[in-house]
Tab-separated table of C-alpha atoms and ligand atoms in Angstrom:
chain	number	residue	atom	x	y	z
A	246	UNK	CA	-12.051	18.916	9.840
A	247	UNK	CA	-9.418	19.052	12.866
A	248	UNK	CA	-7.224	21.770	11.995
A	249	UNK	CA	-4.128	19.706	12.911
A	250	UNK	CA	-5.039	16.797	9.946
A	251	UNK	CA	-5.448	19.976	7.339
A	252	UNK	CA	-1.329	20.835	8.865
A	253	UNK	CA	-0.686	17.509	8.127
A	254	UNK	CA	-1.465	17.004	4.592
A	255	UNK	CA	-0.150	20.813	4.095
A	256	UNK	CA	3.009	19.872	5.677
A	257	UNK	CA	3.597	16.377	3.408
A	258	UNK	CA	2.669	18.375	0.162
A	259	UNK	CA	6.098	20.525	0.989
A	260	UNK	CA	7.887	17.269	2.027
A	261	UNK	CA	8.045	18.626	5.599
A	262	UNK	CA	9.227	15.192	7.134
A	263	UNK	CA	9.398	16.501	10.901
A	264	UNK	CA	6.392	18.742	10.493
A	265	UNK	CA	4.460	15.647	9.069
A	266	UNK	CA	5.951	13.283	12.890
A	267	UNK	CA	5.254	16.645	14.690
A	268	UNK	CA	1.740	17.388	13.680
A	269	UNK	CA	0.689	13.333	13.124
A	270	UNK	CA	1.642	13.195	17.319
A	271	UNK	CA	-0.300	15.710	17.938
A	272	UNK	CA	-3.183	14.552	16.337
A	273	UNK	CA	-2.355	11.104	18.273
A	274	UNK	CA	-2.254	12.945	21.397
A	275	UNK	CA	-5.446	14.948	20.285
A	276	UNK	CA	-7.101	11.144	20.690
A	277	UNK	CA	-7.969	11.291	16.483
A	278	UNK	CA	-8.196	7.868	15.612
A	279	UNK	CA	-5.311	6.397	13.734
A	280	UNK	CA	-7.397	5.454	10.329
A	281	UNK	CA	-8.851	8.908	10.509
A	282	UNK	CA	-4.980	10.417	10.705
A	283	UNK	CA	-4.424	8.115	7.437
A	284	UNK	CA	-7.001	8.909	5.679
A	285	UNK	CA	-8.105	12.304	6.320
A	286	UNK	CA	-4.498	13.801	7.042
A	287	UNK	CA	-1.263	11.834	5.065
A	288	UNK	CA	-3.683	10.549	2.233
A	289	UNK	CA	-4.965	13.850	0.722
A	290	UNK	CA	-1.393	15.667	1.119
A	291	UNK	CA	-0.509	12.731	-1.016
A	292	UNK	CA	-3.258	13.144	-3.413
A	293	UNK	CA	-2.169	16.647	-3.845
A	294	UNK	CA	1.413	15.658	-4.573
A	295	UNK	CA	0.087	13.413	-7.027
A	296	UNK	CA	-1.965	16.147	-8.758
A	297	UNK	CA	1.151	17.992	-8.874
A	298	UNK	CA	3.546	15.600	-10.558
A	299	UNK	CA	1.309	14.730	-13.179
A	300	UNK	CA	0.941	18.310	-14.155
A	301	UNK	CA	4.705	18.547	-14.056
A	302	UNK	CA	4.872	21.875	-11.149
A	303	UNK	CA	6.951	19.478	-9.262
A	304	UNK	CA	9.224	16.334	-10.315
A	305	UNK	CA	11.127	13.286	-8.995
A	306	UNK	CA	12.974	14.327	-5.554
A	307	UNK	CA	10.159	16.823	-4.342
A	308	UNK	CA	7.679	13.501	-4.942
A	309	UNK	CA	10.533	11.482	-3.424
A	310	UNK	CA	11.371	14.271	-0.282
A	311	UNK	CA	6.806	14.160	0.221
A	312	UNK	CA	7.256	10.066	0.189
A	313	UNK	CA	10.004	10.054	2.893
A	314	UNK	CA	7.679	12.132	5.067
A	315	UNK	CA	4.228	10.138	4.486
A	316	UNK	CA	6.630	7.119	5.387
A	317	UNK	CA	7.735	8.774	8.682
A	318	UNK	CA	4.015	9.636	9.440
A	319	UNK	CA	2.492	6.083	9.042
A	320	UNK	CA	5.493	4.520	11.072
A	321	UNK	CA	4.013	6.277	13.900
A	322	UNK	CA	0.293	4.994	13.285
A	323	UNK	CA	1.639	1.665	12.690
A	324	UNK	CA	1.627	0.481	16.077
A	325	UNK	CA	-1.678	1.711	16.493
A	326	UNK	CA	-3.153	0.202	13.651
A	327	UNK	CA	-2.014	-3.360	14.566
A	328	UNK	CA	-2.794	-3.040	18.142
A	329	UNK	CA	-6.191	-5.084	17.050
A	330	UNK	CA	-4.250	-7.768	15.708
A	331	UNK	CA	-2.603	-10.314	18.152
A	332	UNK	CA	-2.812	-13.146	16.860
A	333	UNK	CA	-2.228	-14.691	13.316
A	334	UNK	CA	-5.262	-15.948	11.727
A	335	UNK	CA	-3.136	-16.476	8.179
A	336	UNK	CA	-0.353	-15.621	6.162
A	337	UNK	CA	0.495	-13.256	3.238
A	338	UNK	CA	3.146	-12.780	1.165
A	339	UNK	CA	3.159	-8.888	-0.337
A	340	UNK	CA	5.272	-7.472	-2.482
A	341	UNK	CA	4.982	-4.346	-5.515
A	342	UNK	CA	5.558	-6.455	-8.907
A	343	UNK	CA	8.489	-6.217	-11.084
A	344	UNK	CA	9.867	-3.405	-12.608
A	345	UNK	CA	7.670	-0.952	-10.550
A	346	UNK	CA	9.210	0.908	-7.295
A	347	UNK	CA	6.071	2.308	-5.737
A	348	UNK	CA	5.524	1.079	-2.360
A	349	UNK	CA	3.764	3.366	-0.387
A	350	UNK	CA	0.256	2.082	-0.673
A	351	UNK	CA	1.906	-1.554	-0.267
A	352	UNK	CA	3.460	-0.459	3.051
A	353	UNK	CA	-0.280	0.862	4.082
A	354	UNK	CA	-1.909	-2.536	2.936
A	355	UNK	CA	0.730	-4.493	5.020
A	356	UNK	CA	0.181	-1.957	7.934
A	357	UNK	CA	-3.518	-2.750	8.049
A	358	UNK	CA	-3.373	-6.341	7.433
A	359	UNK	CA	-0.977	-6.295	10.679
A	360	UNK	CA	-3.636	-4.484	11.901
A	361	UNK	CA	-6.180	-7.675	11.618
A	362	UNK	CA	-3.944	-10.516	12.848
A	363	UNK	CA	-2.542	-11.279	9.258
A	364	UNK	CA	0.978	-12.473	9.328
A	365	UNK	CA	2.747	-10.278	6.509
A	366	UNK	CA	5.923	-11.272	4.460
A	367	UNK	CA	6.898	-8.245	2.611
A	368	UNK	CA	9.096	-9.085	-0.113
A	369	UNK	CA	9.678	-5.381	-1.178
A	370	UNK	CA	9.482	-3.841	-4.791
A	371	UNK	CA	10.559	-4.943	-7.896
A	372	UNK	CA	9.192	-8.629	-7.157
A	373	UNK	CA	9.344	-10.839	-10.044
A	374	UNK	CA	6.363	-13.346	-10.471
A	375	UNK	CA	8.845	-16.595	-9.772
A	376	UNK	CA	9.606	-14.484	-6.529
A	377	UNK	CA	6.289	-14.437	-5.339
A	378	UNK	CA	5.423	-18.123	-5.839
A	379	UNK	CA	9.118	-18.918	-4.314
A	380	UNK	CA	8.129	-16.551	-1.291
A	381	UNK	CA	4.727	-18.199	-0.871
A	382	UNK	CA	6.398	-21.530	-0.940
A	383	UNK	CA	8.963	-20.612	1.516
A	384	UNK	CA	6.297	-19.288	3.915
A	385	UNK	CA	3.890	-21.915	3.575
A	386	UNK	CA	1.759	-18.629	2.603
A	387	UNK	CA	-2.319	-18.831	2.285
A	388	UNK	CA	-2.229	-15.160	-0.240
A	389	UNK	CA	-0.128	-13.432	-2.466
A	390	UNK	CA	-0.761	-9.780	-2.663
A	391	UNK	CA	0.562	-7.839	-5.461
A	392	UNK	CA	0.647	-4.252	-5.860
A	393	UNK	CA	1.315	-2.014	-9.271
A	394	UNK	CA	1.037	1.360	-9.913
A	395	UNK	CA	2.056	1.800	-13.683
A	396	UNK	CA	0.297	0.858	-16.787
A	397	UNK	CA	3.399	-0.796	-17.904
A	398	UNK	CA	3.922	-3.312	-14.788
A	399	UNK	CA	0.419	-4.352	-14.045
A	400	UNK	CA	0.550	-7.090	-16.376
A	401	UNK	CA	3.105	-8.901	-14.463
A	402	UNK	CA	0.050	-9.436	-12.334
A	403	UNK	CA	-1.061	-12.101	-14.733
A	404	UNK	CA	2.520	-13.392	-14.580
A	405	UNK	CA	1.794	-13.953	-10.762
A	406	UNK	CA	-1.124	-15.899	-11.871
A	407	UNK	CA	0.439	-18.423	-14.235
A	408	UNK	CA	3.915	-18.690	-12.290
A	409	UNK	CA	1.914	-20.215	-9.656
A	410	UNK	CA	-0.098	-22.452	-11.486
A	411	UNK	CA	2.745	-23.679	-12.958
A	412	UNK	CA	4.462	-24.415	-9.956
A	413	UNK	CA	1.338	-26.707	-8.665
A	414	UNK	CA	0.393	-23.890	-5.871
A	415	UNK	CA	-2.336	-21.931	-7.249
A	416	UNK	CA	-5.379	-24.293	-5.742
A	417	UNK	CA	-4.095	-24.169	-2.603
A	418	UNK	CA	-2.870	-19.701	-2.558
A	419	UNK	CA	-5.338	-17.226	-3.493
A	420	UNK	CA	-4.116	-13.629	-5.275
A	421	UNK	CA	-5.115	-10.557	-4.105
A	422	UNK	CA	-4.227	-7.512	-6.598
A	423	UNK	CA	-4.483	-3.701	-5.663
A	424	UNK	CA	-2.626	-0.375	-6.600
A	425	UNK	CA	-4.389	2.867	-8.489
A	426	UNK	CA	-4.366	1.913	-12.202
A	427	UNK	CA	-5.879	-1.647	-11.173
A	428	UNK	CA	-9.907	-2.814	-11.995
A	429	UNK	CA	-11.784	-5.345	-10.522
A	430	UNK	CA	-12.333	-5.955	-14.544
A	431	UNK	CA	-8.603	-6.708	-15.209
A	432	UNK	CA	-8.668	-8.418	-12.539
A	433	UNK	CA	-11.008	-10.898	-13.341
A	434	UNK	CA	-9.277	-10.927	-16.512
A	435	UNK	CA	-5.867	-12.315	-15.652
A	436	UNK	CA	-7.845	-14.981	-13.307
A	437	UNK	CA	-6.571	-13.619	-9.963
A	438	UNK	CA	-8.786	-14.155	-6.950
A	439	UNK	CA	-9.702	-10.611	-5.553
A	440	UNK	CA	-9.463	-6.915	-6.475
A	441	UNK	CA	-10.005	-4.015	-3.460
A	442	UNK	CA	-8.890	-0.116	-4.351
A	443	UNK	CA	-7.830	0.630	-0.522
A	444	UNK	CA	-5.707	-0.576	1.780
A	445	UNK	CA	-8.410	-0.769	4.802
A	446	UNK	CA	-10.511	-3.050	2.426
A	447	UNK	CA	-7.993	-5.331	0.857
A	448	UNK	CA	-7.230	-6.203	4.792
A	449	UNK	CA	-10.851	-7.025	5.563
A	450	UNK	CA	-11.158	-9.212	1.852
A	451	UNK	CA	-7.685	-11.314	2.357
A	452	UNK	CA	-9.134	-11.777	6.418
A	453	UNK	CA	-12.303	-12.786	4.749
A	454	UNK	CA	-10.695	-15.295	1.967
A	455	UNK	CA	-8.728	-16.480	5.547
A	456	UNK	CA	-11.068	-16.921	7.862
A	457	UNK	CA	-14.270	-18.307	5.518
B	764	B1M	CO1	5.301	7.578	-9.626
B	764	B1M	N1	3.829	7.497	-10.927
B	764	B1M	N2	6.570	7.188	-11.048
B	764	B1M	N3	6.644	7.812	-8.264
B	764	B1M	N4	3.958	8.211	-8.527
B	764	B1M	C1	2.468	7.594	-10.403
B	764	B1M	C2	1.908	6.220	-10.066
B	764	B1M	C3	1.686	8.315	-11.570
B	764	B1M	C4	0.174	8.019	-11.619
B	764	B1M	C5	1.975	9.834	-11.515
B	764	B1M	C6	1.296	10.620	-12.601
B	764	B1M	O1	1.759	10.648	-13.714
B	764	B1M	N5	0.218	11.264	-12.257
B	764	B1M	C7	2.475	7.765	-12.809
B	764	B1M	C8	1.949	6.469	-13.412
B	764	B1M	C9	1.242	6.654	-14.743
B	764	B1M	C10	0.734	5.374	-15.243
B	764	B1M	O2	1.357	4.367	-15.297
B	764	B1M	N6	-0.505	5.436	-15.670
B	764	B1M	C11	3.866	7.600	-12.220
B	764	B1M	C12	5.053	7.529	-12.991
B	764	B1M	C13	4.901	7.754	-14.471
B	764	B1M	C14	6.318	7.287	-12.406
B	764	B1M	C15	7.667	7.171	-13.116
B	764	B1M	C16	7.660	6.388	-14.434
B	764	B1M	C17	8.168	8.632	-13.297
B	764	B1M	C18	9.463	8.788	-14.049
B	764	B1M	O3	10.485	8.321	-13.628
B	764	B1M	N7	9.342	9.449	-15.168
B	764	B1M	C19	8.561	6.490	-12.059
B	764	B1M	C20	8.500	4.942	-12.145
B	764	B1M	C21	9.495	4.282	-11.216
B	764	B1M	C22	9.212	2.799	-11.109
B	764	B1M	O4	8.395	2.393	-10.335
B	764	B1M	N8	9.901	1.992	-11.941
B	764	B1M	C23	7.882	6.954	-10.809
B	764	B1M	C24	8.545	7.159	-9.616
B	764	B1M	C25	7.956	7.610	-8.452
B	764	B1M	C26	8.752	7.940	-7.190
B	764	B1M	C27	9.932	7.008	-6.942
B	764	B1M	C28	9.236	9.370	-7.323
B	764	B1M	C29	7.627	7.902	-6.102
B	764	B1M	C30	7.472	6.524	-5.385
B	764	B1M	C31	8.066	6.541	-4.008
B	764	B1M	C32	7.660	5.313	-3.229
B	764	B1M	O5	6.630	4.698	-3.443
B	764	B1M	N9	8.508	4.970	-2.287
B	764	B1M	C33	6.371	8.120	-6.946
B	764	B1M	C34	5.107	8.502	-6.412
B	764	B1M	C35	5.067	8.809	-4.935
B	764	B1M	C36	3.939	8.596	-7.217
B	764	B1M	C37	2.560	9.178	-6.848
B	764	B1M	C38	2.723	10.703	-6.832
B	764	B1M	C39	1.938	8.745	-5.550
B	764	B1M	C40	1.798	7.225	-5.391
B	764	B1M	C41	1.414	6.957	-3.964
B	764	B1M	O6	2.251	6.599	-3.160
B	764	B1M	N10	0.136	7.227	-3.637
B	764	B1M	C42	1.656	8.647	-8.058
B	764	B1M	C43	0.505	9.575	-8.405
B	764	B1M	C44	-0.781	9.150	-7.747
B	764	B1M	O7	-1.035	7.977	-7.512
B	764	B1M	N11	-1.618	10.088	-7.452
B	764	B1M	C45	2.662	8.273	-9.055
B	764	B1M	C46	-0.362	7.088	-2.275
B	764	B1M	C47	-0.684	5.612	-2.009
B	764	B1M	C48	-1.227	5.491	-0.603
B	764	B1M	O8	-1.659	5.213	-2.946
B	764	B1M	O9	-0.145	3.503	-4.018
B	764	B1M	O10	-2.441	4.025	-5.000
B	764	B1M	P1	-1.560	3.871	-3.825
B	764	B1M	O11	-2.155	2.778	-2.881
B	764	B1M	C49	-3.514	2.767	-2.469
B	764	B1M	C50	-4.402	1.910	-3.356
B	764	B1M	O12	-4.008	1.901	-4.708
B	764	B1M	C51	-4.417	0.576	-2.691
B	764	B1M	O13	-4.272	0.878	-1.308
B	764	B1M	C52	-3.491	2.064	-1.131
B	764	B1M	C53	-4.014	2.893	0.012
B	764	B1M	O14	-5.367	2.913	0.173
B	764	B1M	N12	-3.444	-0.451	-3.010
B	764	B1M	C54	-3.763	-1.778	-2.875
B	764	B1M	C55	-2.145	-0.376	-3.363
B	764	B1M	N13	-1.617	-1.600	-3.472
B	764	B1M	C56	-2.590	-2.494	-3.165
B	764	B1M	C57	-2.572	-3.892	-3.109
B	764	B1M	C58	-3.765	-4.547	-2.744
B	764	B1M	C59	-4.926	-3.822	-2.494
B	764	B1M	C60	-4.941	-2.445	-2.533
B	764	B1M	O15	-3.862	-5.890	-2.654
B	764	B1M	C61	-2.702	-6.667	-2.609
């Protein structure tokens, strides 16, 4: 592995936020393709950070300092992630479901969507279900993509689901669920239309389930 995507993730496990922009331009300017940056450079660092807080070495604000800088290092791939997509073949409206703050790996689905020509709402965390049927109303939306990272908020999921059959939209929006503690088995159970466990793959299902 380039030595400069092993500084990266070294330099997001210590919440190094201008190490992270330093070292993510080089690889840039190395000519490392943007995906590879993502996935082989801010992604493990993350991992590791991950590892860490669940084994309690390190809490809240060090997970909250390493967020800031994975943030600061995507914002610079951003541009080159969408550069593929120009124009809009459909529109989402994403958001990370109620009660639940994470929004990193939403911010890296709506990045790559970008990236295929998919027009993006982001409605933020902390989305109640009536929020993302009022969104996709607003919009005129095709998807709904909702994100969860807890146990204890992945069931509004399945409030998605019903809010927008109830509001006479669900034939015509399909759902799109995602976010670490999700299954493709739960969900099939809570009737929502698709399940993908990365952010490059739940772009190239909701362009599928927009283009076929
Ligand atoms: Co929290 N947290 N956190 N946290 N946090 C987890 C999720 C946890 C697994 C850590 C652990 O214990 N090991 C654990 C959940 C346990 C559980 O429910 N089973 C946990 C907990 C417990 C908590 C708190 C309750 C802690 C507390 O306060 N005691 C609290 C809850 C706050 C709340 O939301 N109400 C909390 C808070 C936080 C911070 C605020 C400190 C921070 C979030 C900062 C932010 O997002 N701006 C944070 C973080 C960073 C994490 C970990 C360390 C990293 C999450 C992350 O960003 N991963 C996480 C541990 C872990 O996951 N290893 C953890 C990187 C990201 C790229 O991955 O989000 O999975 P991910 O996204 C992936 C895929 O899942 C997928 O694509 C992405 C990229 O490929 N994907 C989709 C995501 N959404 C998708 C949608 C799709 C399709 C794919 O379609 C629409």
């Amino acid at each position: 592995m380039s030595e400069v995507l092993k500084q990266i993730g070294e330099a997001l496990e210590k919440g190094k936020r201008k190490l992270v922009v330093q070292y993510v331009q080089q690889a840039i300017d190395e000519g490392i393709p943007p995906q590879q940056i993502l996935t082989e450079g801010l992604l493990p660092g993350m991992d590791r950070v991950g590892v860490k807080f669940r084994d309690n070495e390190i809490f809240v604000p060090e997970v909250l300092v390493a967020a800031r800088a994975m943030n600061a290092g995507a914002e610079l791939l951003k541009p080159l992630l969408a550069e593929a997509g120009a124009t809009s073949v459909g529109k989402i409206v994403l958001g990370t479901v109620k009660g639940d703050l994470h929004d990193i790996g939403k911010n890296l689905v709506k990045m790559m969507m970008e990236g295929k020509g998919i027009e993006v709402f982001d409605l933020g965390v902390d989305v109640s279900p009536e929020a993302f049927v009022q969104g996709a109303i607003e919009h005129d939306a095709d998807l709904i993509g909702c994100s969860a990272l807890l146990t204890t908020t992945m069931p509004v999921m399945g409030e998605v689901v019903k809010a927008a059959e109830a509001a006479g939209i669900r034939d015509k929006v399909k759902i799109m669920i995602g976010g670490a503690p999700v299954t493709k088995e739960f969900c099939e159970s809570i009737g929502a239309d698709a399940y993908t466990d990365d952010a490059a793959s739940a772009a190239i299902k909701a362009y599928e389930l927009l283009t076929t």
